[in-house]
PDB file of N, CA and C in Angstrom:
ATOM      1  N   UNK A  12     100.247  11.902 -32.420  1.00 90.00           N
ATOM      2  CA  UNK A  12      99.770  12.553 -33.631  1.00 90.00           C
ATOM      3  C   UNK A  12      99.024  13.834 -33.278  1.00 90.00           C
ATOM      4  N   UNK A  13      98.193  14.113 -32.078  1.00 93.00           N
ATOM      5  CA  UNK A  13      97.444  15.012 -31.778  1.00 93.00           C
ATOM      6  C   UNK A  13      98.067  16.101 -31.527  1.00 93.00           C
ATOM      7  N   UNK A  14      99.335  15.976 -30.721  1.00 94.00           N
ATOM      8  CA  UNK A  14     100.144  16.580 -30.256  1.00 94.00           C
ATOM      9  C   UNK A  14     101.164  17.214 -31.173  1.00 94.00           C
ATOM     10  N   UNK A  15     101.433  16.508 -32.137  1.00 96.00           N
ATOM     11  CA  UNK A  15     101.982  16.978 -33.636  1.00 96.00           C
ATOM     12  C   UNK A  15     101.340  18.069 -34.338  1.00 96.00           C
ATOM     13  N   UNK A  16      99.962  17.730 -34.345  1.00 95.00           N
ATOM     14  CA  UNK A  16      99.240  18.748 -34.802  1.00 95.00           C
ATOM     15  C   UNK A  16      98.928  20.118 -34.200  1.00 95.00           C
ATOM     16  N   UNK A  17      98.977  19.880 -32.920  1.00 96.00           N
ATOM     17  CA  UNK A  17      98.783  21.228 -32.165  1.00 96.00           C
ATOM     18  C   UNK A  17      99.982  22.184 -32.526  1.00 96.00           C
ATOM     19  N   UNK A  18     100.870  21.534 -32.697  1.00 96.00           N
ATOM     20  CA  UNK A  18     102.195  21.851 -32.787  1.00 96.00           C
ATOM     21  C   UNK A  18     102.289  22.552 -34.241  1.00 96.00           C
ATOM     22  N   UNK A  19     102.188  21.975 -34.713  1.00 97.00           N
ATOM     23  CA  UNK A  19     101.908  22.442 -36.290  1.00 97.00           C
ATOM     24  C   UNK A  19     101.021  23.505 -37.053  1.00 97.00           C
ATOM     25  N   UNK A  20      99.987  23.322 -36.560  1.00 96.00           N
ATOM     26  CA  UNK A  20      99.117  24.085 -36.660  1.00 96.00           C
ATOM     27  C   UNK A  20      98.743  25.598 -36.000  1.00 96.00           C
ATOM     28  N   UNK A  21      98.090  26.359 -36.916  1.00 96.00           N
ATOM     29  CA  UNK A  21      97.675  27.885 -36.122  1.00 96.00           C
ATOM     30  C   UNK A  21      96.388  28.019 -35.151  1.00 96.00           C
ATOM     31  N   UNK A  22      96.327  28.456 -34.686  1.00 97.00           N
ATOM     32  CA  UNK A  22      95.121  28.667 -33.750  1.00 97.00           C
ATOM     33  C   UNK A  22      94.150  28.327 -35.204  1.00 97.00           C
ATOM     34  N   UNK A  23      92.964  28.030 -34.660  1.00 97.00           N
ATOM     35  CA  UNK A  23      91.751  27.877 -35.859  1.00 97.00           C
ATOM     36  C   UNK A  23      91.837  26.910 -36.846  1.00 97.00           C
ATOM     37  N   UNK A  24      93.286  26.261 -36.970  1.00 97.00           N
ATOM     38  CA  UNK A  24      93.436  24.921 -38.057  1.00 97.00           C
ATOM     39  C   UNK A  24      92.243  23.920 -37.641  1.00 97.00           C
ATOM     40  N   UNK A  25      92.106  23.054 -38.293  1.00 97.00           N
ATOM     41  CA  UNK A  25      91.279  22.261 -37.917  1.00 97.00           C
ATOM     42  C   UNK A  25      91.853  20.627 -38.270  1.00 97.00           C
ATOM     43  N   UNK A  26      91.287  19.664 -37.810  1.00 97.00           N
ATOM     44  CA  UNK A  26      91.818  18.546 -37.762  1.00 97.00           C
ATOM     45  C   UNK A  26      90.548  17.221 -38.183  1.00 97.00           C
ATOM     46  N   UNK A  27      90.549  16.564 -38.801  1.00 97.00           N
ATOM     47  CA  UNK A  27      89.681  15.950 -39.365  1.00 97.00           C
ATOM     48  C   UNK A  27      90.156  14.516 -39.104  1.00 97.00           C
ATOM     49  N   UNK A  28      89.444  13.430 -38.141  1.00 96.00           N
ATOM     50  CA  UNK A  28      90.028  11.960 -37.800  1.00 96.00           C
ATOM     51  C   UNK A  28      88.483  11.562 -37.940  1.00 96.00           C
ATOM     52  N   UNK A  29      88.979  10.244 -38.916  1.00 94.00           N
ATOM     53  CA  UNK A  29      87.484   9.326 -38.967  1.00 94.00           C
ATOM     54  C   UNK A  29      87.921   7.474 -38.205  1.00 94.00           C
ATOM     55  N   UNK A  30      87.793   7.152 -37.716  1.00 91.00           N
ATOM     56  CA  UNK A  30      88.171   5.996 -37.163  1.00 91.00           C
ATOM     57  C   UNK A  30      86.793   5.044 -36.239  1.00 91.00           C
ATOM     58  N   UNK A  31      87.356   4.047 -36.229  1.00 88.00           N
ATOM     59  CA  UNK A  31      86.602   2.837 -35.125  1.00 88.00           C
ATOM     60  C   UNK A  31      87.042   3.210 -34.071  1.00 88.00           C
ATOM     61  N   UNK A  32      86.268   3.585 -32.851  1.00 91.00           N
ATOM     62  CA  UNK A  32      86.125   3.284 -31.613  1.00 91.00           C
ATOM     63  C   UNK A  32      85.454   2.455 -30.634  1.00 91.00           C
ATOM     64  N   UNK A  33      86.021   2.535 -29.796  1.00 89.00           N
ATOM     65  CA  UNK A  33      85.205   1.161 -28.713  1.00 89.00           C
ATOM     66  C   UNK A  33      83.429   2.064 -28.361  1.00 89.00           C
ATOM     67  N   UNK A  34      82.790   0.974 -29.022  1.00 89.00           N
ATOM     68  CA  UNK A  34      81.486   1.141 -28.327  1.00 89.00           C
ATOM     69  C   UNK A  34      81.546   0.993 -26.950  1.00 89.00           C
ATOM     70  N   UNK A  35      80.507   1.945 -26.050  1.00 86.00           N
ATOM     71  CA  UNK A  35      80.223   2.045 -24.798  1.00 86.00           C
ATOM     72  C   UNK A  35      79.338   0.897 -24.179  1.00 86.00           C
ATOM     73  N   UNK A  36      78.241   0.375 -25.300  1.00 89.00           N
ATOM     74  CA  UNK A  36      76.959  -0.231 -24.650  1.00 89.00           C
ATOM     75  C   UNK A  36      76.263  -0.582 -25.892  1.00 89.00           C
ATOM     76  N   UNK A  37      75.366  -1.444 -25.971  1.00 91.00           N
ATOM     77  CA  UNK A  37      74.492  -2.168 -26.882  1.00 91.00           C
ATOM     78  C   UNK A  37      75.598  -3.472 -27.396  1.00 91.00           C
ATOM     79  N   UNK A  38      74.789  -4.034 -28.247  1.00 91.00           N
ATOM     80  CA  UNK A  38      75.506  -5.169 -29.589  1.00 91.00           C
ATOM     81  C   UNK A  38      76.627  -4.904 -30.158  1.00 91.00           C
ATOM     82  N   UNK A  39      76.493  -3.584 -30.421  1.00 88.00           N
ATOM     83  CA  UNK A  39      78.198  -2.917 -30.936  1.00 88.00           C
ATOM     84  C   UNK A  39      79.327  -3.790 -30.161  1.00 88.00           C
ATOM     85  N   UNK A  40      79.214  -3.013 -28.713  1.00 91.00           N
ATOM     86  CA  UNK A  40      80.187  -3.417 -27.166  1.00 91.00           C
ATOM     87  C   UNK A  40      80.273  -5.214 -27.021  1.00 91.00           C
ATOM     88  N   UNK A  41      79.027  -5.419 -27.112  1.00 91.00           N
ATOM     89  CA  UNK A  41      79.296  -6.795 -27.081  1.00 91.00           C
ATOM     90  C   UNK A  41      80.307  -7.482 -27.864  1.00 91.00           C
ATOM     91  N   UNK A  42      79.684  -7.230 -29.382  1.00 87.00           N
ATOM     92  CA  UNK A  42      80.514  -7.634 -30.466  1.00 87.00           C
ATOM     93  C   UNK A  42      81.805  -7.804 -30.257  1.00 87.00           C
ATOM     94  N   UNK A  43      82.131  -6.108 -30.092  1.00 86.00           N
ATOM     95  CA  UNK A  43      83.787  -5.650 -29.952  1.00 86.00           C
ATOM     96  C   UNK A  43      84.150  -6.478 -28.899  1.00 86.00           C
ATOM     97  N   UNK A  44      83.706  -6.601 -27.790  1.00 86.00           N
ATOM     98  CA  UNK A  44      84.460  -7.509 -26.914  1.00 86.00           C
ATOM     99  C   UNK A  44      84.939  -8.976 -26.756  1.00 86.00           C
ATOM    100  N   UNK A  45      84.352  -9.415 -27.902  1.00 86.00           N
ATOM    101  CA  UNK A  45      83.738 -11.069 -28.055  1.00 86.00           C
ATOM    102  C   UNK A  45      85.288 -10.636 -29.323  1.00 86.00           C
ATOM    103  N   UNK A  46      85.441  -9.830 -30.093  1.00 84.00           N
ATOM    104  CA  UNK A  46      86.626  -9.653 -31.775  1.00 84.00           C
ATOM    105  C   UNK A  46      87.957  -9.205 -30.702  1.00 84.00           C
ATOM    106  N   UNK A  47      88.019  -8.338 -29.487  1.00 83.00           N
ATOM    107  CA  UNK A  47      89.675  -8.363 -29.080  1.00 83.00           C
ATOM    108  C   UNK A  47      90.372  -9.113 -28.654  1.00 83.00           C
ATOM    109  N   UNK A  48      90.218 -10.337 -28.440  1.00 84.00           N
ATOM    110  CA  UNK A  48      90.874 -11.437 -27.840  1.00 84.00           C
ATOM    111  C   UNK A  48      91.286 -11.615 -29.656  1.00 84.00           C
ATOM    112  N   UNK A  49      90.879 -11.565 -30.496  1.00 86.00           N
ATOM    113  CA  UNK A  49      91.627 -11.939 -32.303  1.00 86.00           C
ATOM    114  C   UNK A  49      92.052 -10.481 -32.830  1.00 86.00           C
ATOM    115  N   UNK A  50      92.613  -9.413 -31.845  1.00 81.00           N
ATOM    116  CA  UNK A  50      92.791  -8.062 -32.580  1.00 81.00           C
ATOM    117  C   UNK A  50      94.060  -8.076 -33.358  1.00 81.00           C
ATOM    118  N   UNK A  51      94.934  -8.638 -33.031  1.00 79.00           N
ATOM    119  CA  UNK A  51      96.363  -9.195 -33.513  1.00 79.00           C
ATOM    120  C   UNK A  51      96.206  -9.838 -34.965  1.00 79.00           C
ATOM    121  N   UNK A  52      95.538 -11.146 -34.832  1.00 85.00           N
ATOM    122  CA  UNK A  52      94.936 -11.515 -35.664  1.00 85.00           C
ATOM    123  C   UNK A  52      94.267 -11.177 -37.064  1.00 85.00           C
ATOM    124  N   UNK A  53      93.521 -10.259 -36.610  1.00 82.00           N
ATOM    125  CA  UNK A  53      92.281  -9.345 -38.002  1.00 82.00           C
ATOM    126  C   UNK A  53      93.019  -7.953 -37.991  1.00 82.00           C
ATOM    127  N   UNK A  54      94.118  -7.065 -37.430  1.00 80.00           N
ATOM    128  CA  UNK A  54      94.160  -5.719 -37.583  1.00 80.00           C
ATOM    129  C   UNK A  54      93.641  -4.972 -37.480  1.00 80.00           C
ATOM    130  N   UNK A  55      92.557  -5.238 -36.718  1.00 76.00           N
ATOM    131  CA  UNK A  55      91.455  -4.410 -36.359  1.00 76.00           C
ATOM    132  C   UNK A  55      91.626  -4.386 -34.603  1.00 76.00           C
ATOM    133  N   UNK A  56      92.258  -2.932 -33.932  1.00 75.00           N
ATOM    134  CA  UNK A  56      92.154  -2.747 -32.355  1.00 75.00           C
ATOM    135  C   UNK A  56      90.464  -2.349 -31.604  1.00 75.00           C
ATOM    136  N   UNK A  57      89.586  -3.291 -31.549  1.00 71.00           N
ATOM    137  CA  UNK A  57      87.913  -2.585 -31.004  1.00 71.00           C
ATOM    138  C   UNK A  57      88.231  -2.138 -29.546  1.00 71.00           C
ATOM    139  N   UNK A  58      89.163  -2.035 -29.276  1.00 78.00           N
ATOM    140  CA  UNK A  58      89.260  -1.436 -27.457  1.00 78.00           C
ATOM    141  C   UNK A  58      89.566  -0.359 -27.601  1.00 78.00           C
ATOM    142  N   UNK A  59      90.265   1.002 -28.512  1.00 85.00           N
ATOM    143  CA  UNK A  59      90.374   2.291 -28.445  1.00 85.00           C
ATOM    144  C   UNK A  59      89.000   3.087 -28.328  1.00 85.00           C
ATOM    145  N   UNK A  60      89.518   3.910 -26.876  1.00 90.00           N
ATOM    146  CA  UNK A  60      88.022   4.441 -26.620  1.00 90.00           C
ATOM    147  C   UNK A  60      88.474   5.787 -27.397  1.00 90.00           C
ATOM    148  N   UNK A  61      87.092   6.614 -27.458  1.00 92.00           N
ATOM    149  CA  UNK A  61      87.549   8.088 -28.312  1.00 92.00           C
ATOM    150  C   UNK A  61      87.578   8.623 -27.388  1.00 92.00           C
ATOM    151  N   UNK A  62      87.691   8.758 -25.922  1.00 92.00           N
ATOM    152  CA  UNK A  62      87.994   9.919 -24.665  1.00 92.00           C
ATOM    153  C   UNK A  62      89.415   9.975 -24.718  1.00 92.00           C
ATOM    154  N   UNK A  63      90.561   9.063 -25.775  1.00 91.00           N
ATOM    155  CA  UNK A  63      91.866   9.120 -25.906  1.00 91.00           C
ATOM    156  C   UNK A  63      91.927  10.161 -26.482  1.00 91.00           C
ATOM    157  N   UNK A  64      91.115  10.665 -27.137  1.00 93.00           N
ATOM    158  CA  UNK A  64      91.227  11.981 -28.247  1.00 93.00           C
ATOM    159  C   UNK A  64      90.306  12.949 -27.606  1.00 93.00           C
ATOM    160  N   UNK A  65      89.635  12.829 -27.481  1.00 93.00           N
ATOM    161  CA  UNK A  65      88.564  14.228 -27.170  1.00 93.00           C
ATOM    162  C   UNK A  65      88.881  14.704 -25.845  1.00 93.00           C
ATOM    163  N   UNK A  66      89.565  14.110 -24.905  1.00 92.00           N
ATOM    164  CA  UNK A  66      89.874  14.988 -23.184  1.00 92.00           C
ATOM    165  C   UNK A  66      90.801  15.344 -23.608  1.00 92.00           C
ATOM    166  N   UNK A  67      91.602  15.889 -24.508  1.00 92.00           N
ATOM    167  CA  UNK A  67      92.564  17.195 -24.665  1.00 92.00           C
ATOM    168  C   UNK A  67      92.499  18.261 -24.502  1.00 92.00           C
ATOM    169  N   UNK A  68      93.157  19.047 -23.925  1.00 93.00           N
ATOM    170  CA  UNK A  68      92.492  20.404 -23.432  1.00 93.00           C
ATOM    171  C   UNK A  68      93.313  21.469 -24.600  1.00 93.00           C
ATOM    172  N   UNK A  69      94.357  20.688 -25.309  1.00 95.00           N
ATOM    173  CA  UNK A  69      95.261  21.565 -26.066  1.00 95.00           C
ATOM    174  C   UNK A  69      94.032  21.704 -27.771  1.00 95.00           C
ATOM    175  N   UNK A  70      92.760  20.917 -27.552  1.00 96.00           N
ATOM    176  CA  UNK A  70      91.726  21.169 -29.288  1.00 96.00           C
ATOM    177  C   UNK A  70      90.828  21.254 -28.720  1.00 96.00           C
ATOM    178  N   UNK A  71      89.624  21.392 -29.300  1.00 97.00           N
ATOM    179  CA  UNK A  71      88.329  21.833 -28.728  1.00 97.00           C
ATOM    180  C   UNK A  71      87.827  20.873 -29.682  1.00 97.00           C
ATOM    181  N   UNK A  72      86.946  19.894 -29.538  1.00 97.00           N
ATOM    182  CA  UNK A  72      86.019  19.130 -30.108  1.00 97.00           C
ATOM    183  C   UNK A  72      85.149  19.932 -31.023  1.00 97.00           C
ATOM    184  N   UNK A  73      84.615  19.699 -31.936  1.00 97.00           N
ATOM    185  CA  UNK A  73      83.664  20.883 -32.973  1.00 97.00           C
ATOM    186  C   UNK A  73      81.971  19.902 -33.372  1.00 97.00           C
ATOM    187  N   UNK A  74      82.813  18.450 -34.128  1.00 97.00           N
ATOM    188  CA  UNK A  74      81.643  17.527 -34.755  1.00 97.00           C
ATOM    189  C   UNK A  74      82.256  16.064 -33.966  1.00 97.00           C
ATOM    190  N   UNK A  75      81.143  15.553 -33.964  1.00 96.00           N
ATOM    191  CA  UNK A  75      81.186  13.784 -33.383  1.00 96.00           C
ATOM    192  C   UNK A  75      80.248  13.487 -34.272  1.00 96.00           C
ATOM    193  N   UNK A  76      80.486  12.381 -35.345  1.00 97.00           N
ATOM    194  CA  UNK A  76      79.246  12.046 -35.782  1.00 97.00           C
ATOM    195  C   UNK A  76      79.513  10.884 -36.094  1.00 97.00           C
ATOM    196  N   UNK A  77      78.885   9.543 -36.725  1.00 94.00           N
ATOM    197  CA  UNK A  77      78.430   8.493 -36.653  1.00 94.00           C
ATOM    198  C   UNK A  77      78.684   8.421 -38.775  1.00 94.00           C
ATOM    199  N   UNK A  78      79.077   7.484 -39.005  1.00 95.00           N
ATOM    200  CA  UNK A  78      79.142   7.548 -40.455  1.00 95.00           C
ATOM    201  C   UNK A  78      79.915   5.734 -40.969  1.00 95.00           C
ATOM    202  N   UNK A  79      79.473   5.470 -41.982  1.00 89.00           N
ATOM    203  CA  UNK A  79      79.680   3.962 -42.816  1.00 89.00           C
ATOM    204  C   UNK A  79      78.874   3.420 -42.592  1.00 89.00           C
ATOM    205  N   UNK A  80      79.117   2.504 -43.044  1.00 88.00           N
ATOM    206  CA  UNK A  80      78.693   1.186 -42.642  1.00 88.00           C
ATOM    207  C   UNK A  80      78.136   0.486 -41.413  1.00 88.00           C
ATOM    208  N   UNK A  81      76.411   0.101 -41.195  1.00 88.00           N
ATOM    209  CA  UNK A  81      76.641   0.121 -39.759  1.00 88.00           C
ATOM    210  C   UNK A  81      76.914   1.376 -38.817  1.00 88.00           C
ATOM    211  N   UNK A  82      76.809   2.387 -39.408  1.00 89.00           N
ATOM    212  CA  UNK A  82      77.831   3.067 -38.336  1.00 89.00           C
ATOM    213  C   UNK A  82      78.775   2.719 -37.441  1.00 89.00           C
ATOM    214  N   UNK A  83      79.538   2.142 -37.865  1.00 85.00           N
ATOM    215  CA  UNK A  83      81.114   1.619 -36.821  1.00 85.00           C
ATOM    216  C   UNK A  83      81.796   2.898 -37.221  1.00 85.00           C
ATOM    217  N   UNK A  84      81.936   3.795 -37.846  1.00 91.00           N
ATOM    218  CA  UNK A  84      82.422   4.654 -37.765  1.00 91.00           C
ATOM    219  C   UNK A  84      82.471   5.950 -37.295  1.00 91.00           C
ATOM    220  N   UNK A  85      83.321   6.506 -36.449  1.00 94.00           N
ATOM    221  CA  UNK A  85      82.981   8.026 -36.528  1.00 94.00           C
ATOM    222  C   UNK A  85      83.961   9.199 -36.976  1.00 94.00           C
ATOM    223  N   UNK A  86      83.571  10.239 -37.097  1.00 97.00           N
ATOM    224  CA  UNK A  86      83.894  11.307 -37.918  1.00 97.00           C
ATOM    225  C   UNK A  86      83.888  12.027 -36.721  1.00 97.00           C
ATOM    226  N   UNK A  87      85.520  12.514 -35.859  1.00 97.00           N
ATOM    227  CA  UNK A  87      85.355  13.559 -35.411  1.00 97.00           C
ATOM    228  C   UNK A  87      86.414  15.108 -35.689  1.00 97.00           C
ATOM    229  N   UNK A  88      85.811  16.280 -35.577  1.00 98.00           N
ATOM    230  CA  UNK A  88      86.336  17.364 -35.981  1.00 98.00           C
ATOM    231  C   UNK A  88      86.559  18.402 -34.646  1.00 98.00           C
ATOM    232  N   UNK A  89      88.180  18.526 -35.425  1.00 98.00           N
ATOM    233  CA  UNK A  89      88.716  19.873 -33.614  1.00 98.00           C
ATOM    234  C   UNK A  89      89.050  20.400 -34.399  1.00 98.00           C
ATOM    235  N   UNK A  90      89.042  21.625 -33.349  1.00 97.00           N
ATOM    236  CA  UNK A  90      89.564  22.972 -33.865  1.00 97.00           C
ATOM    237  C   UNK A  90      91.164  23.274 -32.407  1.00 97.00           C
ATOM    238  N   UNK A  91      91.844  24.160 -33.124  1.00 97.00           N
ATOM    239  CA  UNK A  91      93.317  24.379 -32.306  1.00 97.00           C
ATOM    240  C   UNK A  91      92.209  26.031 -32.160  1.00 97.00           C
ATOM    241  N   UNK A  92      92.365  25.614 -30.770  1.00 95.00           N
ATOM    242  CA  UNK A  92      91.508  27.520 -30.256  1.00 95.00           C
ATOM    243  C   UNK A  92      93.342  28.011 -30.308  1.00 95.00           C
TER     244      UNK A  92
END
């Protein structure tokens, strides 16, 4: 999908993904690790880390932010330099 977009897009487009990622550390991490052995199960994947998205060298990261519920969510924003 990332790669679609680069593709698609003009220099300066921007790209807007809000999703669950794998916590690094605290209760979050725990949690998530204790729910992927049932990810099949609930439809919910807690092992996608967000360095799948952000070490692209083809977007430039802009916003990371923290948002919902809990904050299990984040909101991140690239730009196509």
């Amino acid at each position: 999908v990332m790669a679609e977009f680069v593709r698609v897009s003009r220099p300066g487009g921007r790209l807007i993904v809000i999703g669950h990622f794998a916590s690094t550390g605290g209760v979050y991490a725990w949690f998530e690790r204790r729910l992927a052995k049932y990810a099949a199960k609930i439809g919910w994947n807690p092992d996608f880390p967000v360095s799948r998205l952000t070490r692209r060298a083809d977007l430039r990261l802009k916003t990371s932010r923290k948002l919902g519920p809990l904050l299990l969510f984040t909101l991140l924003e690239f730009e196509r330099p």
